[in-house]
Short mmCIF file of C-alpha atoms and ligand atoms in Angstrom, two decimals:
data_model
loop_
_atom_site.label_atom_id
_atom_site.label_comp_id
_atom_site.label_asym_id
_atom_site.label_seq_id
_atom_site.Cartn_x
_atom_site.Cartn_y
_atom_site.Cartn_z
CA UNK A 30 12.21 -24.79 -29.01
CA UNK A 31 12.21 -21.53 -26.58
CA UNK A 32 10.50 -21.57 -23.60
CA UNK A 33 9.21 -18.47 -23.20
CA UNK A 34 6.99 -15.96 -21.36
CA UNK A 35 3.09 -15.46 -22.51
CA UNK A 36 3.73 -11.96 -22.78
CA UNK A 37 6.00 -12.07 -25.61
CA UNK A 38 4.06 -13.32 -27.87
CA UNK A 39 1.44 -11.09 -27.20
CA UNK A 40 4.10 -8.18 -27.97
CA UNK A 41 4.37 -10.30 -31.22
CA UNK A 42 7.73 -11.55 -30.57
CA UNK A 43 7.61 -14.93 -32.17
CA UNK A 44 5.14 -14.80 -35.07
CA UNK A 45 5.00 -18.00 -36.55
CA UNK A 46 7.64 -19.23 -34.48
CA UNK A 47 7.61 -22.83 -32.48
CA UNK A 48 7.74 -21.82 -28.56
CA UNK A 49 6.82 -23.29 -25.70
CA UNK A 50 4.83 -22.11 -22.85
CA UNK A 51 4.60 -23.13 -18.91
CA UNK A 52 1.55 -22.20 -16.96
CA UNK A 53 -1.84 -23.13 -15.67
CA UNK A 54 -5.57 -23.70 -17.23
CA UNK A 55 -7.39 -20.19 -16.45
CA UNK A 56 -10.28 -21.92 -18.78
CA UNK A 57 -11.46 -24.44 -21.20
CA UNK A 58 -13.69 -24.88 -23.05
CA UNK A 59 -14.31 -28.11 -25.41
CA UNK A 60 -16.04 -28.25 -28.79
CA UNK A 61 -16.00 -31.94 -30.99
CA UNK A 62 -12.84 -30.93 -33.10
CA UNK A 63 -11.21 -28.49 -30.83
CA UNK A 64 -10.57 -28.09 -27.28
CA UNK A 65 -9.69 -24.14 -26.09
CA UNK A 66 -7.08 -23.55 -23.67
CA UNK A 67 -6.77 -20.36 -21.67
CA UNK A 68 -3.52 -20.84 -20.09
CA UNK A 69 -1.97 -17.92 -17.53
CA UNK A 70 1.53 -17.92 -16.64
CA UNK A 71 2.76 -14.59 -14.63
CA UNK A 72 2.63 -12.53 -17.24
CA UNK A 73 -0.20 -13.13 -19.03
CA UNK A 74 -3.04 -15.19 -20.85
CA UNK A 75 -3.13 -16.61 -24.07
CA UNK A 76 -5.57 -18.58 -25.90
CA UNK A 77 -4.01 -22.15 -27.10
CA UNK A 78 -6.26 -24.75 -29.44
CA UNK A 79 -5.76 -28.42 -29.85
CA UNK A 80 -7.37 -29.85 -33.11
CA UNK A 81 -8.65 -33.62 -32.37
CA UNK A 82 -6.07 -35.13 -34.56
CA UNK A 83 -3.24 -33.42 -32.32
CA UNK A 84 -1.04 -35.50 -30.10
CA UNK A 85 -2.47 -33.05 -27.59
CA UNK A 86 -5.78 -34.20 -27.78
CA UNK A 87 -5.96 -36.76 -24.79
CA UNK A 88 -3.65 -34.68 -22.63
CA UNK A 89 -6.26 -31.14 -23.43
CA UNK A 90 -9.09 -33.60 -22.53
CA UNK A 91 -7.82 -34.36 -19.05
CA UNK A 92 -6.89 -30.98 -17.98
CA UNK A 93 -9.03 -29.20 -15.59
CA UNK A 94 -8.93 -25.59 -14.29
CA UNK A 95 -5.76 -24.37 -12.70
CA UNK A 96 -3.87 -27.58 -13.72
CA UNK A 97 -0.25 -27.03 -14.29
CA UNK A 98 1.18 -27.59 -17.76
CA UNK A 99 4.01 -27.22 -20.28
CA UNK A 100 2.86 -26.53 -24.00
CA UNK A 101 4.46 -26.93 -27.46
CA UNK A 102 2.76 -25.49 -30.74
CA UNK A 103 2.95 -22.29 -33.31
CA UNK A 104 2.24 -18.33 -32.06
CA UNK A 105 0.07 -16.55 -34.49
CA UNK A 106 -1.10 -13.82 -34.61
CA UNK A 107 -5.24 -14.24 -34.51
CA UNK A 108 -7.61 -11.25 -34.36
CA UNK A 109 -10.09 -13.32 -32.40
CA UNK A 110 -8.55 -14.72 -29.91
CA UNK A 111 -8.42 -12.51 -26.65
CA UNK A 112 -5.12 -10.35 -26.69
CA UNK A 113 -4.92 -11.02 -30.75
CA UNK A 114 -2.45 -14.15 -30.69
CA UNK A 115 -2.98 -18.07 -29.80
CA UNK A 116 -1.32 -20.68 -29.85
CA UNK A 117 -1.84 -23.87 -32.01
CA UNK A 118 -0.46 -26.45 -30.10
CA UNK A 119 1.78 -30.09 -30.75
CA UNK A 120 2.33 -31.66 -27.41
CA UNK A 121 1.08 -31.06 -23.51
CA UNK A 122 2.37 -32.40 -20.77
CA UNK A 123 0.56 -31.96 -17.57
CA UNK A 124 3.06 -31.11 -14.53
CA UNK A 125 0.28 -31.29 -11.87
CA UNK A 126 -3.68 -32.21 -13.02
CA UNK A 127 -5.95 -30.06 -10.24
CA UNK A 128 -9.00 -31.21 -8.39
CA UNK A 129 -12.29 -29.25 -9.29
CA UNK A 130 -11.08 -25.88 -8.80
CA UNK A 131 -13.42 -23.85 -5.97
CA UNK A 132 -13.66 -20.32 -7.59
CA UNK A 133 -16.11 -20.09 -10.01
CA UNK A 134 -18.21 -17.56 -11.26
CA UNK A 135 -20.86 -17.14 -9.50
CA UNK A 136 -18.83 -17.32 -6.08
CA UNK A 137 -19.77 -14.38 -3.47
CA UNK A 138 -16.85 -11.50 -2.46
CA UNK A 139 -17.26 -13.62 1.13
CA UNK A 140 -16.36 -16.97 0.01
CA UNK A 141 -13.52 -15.04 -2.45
CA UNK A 142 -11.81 -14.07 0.81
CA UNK A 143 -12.10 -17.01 2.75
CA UNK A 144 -10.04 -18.49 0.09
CA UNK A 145 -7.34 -16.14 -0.54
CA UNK A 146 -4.63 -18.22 -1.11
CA UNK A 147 -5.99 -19.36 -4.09
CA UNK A 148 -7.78 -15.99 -5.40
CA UNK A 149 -3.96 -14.32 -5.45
CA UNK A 150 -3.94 -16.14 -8.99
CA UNK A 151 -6.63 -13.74 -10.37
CA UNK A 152 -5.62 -11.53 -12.77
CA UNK A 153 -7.26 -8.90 -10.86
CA UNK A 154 -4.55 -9.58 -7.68
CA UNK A 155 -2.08 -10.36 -10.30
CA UNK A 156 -2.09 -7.12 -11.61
CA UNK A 157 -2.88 -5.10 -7.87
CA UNK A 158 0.75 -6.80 -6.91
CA UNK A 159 2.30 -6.21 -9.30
CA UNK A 160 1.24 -1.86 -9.13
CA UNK A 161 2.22 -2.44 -5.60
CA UNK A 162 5.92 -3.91 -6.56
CA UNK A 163 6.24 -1.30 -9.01
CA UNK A 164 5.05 1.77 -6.76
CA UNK A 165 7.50 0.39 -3.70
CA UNK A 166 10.38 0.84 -6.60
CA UNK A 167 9.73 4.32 -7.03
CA UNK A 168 9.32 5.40 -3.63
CA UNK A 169 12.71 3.85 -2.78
CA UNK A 170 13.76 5.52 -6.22
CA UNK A 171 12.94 9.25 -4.84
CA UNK A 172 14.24 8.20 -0.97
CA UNK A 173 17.61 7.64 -2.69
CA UNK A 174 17.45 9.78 -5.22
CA UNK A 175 17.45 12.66 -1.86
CA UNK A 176 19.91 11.12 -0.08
CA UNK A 177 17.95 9.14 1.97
CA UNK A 178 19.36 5.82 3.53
CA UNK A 179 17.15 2.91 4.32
CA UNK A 180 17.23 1.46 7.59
CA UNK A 181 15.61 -1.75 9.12
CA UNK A 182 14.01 -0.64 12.55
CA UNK A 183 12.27 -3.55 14.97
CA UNK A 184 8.77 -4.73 15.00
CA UNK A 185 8.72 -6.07 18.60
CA UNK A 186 8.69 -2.70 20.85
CA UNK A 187 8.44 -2.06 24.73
CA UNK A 188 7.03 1.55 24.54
CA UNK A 189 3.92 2.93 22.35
CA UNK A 190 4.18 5.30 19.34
CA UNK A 191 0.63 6.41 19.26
CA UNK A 192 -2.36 6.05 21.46
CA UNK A 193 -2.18 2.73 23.81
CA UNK A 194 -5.78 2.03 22.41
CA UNK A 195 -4.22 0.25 18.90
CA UNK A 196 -1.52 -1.32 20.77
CA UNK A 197 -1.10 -5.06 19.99
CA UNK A 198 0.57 -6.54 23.06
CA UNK A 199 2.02 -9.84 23.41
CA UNK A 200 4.23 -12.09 25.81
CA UNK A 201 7.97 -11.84 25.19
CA UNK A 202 9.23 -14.88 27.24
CA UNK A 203 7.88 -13.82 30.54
CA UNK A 204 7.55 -9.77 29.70
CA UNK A 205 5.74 -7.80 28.03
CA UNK A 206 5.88 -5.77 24.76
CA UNK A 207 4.20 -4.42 21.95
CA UNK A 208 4.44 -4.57 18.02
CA UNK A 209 5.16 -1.49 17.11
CA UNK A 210 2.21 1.03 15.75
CA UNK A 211 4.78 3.09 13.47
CA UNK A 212 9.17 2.88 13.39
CA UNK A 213 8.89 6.66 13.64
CA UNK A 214 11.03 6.84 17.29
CA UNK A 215 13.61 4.62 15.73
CA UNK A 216 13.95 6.58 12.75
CA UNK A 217 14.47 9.51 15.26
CA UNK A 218 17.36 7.45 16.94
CA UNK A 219 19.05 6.55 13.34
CA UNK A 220 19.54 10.27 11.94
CA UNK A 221 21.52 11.22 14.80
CA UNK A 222 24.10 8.51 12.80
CA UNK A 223 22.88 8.72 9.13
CA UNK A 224 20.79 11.78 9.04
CA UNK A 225 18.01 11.37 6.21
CA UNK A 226 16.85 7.63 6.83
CA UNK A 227 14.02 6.18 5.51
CA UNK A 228 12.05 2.81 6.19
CA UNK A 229 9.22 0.71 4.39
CA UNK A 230 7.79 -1.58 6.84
CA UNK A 231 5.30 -3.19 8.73
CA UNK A 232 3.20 -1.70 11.33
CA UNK A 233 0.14 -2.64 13.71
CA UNK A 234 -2.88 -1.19 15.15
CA UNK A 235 -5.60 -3.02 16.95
CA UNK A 236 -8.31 -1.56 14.73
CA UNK A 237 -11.63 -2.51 15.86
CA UNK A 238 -13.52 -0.62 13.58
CA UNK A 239 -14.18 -2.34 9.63
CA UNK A 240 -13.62 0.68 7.16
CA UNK A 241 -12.68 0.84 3.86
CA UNK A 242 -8.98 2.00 5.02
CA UNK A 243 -7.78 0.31 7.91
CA UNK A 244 -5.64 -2.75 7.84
CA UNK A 245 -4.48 -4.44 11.09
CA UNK A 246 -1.31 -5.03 9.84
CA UNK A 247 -0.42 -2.76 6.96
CA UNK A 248 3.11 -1.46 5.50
CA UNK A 249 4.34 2.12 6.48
CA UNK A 250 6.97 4.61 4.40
CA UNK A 251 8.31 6.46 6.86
CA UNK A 252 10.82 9.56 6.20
CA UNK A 253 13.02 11.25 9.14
CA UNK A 254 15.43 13.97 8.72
CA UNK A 255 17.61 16.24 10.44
CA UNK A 256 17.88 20.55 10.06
CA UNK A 257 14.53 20.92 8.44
CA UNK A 258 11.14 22.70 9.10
CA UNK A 259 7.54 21.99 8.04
CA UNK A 260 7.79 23.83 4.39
CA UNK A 261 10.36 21.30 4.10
CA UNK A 262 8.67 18.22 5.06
CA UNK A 263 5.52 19.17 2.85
CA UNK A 264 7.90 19.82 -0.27
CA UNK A 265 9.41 16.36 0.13
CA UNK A 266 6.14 14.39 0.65
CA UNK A 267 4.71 16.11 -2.49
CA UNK A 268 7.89 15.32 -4.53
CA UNK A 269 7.59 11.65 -3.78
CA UNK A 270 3.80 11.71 -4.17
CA UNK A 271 4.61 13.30 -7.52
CA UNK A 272 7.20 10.62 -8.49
CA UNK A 273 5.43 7.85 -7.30
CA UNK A 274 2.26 8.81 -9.29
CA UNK A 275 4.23 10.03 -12.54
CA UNK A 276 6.41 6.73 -12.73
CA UNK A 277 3.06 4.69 -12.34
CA UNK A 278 1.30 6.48 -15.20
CA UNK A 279 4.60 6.05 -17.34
CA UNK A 280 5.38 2.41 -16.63
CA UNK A 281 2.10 0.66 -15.03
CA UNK A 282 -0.09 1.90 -18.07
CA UNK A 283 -1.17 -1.54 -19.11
CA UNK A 284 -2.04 -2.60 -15.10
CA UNK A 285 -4.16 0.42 -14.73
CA UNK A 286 -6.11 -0.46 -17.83
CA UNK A 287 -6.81 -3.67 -17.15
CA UNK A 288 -7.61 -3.21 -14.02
CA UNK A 289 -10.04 -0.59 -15.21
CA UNK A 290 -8.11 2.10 -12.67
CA UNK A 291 -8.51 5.73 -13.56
CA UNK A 292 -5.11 6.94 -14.79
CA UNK A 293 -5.84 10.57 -15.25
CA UNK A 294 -5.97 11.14 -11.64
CA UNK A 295 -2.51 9.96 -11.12
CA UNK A 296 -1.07 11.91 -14.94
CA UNK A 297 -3.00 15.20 -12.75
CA UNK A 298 -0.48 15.01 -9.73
CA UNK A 299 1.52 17.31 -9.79
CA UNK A 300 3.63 19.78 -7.13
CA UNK A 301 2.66 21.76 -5.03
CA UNK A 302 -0.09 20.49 -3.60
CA UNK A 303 -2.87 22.90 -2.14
CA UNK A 304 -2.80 23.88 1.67
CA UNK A 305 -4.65 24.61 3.93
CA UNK A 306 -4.96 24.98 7.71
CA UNK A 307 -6.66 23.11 9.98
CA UNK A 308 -8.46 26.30 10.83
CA UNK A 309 -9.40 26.42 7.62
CA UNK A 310 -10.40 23.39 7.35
CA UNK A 311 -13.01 23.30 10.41
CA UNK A 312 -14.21 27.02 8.34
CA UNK A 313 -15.08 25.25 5.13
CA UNK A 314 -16.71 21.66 7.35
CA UNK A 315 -19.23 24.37 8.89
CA UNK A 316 -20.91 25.24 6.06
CA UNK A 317 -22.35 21.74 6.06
CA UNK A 318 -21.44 20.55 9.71
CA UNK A 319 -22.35 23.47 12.14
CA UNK A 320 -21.81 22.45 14.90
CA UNK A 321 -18.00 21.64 14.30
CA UNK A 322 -15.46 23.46 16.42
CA UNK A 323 -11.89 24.43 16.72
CA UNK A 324 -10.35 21.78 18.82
CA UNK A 325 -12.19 18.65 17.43
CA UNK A 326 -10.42 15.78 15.17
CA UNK A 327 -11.35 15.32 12.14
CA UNK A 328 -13.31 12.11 10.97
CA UNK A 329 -13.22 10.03 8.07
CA UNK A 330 -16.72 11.68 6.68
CA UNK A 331 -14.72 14.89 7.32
CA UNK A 332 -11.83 14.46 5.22
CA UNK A 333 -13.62 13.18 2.73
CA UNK A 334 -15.79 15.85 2.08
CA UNK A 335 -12.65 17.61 1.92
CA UNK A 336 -11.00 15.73 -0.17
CA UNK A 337 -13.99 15.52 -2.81
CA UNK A 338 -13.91 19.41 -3.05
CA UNK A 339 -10.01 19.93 -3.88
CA UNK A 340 -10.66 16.51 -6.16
CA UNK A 341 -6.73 16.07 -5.80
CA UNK A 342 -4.20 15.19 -3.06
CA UNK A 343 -3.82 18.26 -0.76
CA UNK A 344 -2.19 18.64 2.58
CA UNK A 345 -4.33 19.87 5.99
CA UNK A 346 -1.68 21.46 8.51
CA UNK A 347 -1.39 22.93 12.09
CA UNK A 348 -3.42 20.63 14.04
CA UNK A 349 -4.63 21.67 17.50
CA UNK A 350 -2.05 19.91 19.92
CA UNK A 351 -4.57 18.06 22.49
CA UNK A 352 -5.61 15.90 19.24
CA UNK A 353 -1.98 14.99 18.18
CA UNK A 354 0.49 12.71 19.60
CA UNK A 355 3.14 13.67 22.68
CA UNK A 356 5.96 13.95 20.53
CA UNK A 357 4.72 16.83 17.80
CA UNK A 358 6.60 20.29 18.14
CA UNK A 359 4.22 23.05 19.04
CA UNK A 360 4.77 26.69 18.24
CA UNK A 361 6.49 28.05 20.84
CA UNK A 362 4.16 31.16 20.86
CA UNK A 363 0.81 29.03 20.66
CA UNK A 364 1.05 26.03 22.10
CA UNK A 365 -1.74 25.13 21.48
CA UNK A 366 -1.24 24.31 17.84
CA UNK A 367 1.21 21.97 16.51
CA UNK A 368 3.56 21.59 13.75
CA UNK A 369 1.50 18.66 11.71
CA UNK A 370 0.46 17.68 8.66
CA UNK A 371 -2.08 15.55 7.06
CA UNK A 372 -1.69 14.51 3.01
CA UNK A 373 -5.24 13.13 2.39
CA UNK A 374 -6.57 12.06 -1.27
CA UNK A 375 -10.44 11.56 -2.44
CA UNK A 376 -12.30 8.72 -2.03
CA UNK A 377 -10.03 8.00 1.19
CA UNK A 378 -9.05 10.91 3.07
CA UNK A 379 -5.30 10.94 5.35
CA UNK A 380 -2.95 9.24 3.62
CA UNK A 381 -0.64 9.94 5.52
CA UNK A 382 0.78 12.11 8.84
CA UNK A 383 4.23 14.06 9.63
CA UNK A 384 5.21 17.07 11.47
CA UNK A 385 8.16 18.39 13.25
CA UNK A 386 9.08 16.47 15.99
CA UNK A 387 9.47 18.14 19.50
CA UNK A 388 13.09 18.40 20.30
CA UNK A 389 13.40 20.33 23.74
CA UNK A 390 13.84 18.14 26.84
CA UNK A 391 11.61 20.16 28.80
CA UNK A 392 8.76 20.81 26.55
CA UNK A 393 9.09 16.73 25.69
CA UNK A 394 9.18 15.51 29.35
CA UNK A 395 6.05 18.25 30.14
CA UNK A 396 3.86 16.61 26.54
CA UNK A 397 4.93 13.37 27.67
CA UNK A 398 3.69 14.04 31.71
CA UNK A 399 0.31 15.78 30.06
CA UNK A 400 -0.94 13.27 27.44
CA UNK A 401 -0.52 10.34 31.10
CA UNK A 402 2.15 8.44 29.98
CA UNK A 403 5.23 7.32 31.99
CA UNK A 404 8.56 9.28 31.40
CA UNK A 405 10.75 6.16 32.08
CA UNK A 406 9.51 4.36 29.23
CA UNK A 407 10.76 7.07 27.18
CA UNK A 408 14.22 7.87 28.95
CA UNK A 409 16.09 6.69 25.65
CA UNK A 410 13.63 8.94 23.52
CA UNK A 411 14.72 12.14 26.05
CA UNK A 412 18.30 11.02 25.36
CA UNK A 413 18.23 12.14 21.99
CA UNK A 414 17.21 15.33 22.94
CA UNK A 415 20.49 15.23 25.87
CA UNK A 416 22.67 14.40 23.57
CA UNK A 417 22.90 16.74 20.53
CA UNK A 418 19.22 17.56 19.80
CA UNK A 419 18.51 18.99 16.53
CA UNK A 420 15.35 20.09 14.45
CA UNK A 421 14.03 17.26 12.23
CA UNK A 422 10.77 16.04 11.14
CA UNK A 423 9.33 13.07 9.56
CA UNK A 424 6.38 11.76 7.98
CA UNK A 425 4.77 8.29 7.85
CA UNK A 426 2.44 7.05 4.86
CA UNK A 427 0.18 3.78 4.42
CA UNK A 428 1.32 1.88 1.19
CA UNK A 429 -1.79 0.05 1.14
CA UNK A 430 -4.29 3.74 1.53
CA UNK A 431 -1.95 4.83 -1.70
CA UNK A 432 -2.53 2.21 -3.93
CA UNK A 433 -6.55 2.13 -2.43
CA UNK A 434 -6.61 5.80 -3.97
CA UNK A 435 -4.15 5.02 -7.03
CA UNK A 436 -6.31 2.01 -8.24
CA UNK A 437 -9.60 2.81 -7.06
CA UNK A 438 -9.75 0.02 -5.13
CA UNK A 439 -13.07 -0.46 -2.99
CA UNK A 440 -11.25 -1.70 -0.21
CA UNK A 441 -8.18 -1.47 1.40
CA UNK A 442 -7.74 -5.03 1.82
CA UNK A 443 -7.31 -5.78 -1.72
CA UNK A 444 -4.21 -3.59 -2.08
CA UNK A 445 -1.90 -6.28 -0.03
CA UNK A 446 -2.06 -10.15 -0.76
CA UNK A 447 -2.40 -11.24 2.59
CA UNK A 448 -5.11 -8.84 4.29
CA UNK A 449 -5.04 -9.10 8.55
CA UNK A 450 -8.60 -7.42 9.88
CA UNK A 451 -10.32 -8.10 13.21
CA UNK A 452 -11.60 -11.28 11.09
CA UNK A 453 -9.07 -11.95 9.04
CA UNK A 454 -5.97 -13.96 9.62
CA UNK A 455 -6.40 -17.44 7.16
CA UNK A 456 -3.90 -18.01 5.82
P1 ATP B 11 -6.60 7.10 11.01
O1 ATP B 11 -6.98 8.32 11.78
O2 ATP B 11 -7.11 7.09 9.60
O3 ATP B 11 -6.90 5.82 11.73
P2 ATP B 11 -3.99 7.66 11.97
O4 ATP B 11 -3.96 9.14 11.95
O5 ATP B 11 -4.26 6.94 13.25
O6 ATP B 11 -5.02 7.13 10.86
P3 ATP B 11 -1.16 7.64 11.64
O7 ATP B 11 -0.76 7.25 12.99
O8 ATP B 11 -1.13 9.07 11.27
O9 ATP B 11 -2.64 7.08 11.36
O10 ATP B 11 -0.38 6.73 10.57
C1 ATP B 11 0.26 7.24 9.42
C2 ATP B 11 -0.36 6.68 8.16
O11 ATP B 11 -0.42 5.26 8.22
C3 ATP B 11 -1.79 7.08 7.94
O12 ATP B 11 -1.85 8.35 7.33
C4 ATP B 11 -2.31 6.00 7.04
O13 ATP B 11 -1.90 6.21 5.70
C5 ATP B 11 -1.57 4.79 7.53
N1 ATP B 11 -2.40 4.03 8.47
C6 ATP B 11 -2.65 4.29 9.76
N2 ATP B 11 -3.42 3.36 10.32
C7 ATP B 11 -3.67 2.46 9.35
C8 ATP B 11 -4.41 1.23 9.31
N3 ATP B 11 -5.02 0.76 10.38
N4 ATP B 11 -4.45 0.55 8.15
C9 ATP B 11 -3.82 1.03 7.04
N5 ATP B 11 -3.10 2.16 7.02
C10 ATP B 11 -3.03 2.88 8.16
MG1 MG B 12 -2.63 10.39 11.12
#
């Protein structure tokens, strides 16, 4: 007898065939002469009955929810059963017999959170991590694909990325440090050796604020390259948007059903993306927000109403400098404007930020002097610009803001298993 995965007998690989199946109880429900089974393993659900005369009987009688099991019997196929097959089954043996499960129906979204470690066996997060697995594979796909290398940068820093007021710190044996808010500078380091370098990893910020999109801790795909300008950088972060989004529609079709996710969004992306500048930008926010001026960042309400009107991803480029970071490249005949770009989506607004990254000494050490922040800390930074600078840019995007927007999730925190907020932390 095979032992075999749920899902292929729901692709009606063994009609009428003896298999055996290894999962848990997802429900049950008992009737004098039959018990139903709804037994999960990772890649599906299928119904299983146990007539009373069965030498399943007693075992189908003890189970509870969630219990763990292995289960003998014949797949057939069986128009009502939920997915069209079930399984009539011989023997059960229970592997582990659970205590009254805590998630029930009628259980609030609060108490669903508190207990995440057991929620992560919903089909709902089954299927979100799964997207998630799937859309990490084709961003690494398209990195390497340009000739991108991956590289493994550190989490524990001793000099900020982007504003100190999102810097974790923490003690380091008797100093202290930071966890880093993007790997952006050490990306900058590595394509002096490797030259297109890529990295998918975790950064912090000490968000304060609860919105939809912000994460604590959330996972960052960050791009840095050598000899290239912005027309470049926006090319590139279309392409991969355009990959990412046509490789889920191709092989994630089934996830985005289920999960009742809007497909035809993602089928629509396609390069290039509209552009516009900032400029234009603040132009189009007046009609509706008058007293919005040249100079002022853009919000979250902002982008949004941006976003609604293109009703696609777009990028928004050419940021006034005093609102962007000491390391963005300003045009060298108005400084005042720099050389960055915004992707942003519906629904969510930036999805992500790159630009051109400021690569004269003198214009670095004068940002770095203006925006109050101490050269020293930085003296390996102005190396690379001693040693051999070159014009590269980079981009950084948030995995878990993609797959918000690609699944129409309500929240950011359900696009990552383990969620870290001001609140959250357990487990
Ligand atoms: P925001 O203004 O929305 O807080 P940001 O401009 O500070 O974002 P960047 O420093 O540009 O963020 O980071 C690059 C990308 O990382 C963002 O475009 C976004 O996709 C993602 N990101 C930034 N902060 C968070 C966060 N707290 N949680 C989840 N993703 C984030
Ligand atoms: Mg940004």
């Amino acid at each position: 007898m095979a032992l075999i995965k749920i899902r292929e007998i729901l692709d009606g690989r063994h009609e009428g065939a003896k298999v055996t199946i290894r999962g848990w109880v997802y429900r049950k429900r008992e009737g004098k002469e039959m018990i139903f089974l709804l037994v999960r393993d990772s890649t599906g659900f299928i119904q299983c009955t146990i007539r009373k005369n069965s030498p399943a009987w007693n075992a189908a009688e003890r189970l509870t929810i969630e219990s763990s099991l292995t289960l003998d019997g014949v797949a057939k196929q069986d128009k009502r059963a939920p997915g069209g097959y079930e399984i009539s089954a011989d023997s059960i043996s229970i592997i582990g017999l659970a205590e009254v499960f805590p998630i029930a129906k009628d259980k609030s979204e609060e108490f669903i959170r508190d207990i995440r470690h057991l929620w992560l066996r919903s089909r709902r997060m089954n299927l979100v991590m799964k997207v998630r697995a799937n859309v990490l594979d084709f961003a690494r796909e398209y990195f390497k694909a340009q000739d991108f290398t991956e590289v493994s940068p550190p989490m524990f820093i001793s000099a900020a990325v982007e504003g100190g007021s999102t810097l974790f710190g923490l003690k380091y044996f008797d100093q202290n440090l930071y966890l880093t808010q993007s790997s952006q500078l050490y990306l900058e380091i590595l394509l002096y050796s490797l030259e297109n370098v890529y990295c998918i990893a975790p950064s912090f910020r000490a968000e304060k604020s609860r919105t939809i999109r912000h994460l604590t801790e959330y996972w960052h795909i960050e791009g840095e390259w050598p000899f290239a300008d912005m027309n470049d950088l926006m090319r590139f972060e279309e392409g991969l948007m355009t990959h990412v989004c046509q490789s889920a529609a191709d092989k994630c079709k089934k996830e985005f059903e289920e999960l009742g996710a809007d497909i035809a969004k993602v089928v629509q992306v396609k390069t290039p993306f509209p552009r516009i500048t900032y400029t234009e930008a603040i132009e189009k926010l007046k009609t509706k927000k008058p007293h919005l001026k040249w100079g002022d960042d853009l919000g979250y309400e902002d982008e949004k109403a941006l976003a609604d009107e293109f009703g696609k991803p777009f990028f928004v480029y050419d940021y006034p400098t005093a609102i962007k970071a000491f390391y963005c490249k300003t045009y060298r005949d108005k400084p005042e404007v720099a050389m960055s770009v915004d992707m942003m989506v519906p629904r969510i607004g930036e999805i992500s930020t790159g630009g051109a990254r400021e690569d004269d000494k003198d214009v670095l050490i004068k940002r770095i002097r203006e925006m109050g922040l101490n050269e020293k800390d930085y003296d390996w930074y102005l190396d690379l610009r001693r040693y051999g600078t070159v014009p590269h840019v980079g981009f950084g995007m948030g995995l878990e803001r993609l797959l918000t927007w690609m699944l129409d999730l309500e929240n950011i925190i359900d696009a990552i298993p383990f969620p870290r907020t001001t609140r959250r932390f357990y487990p």
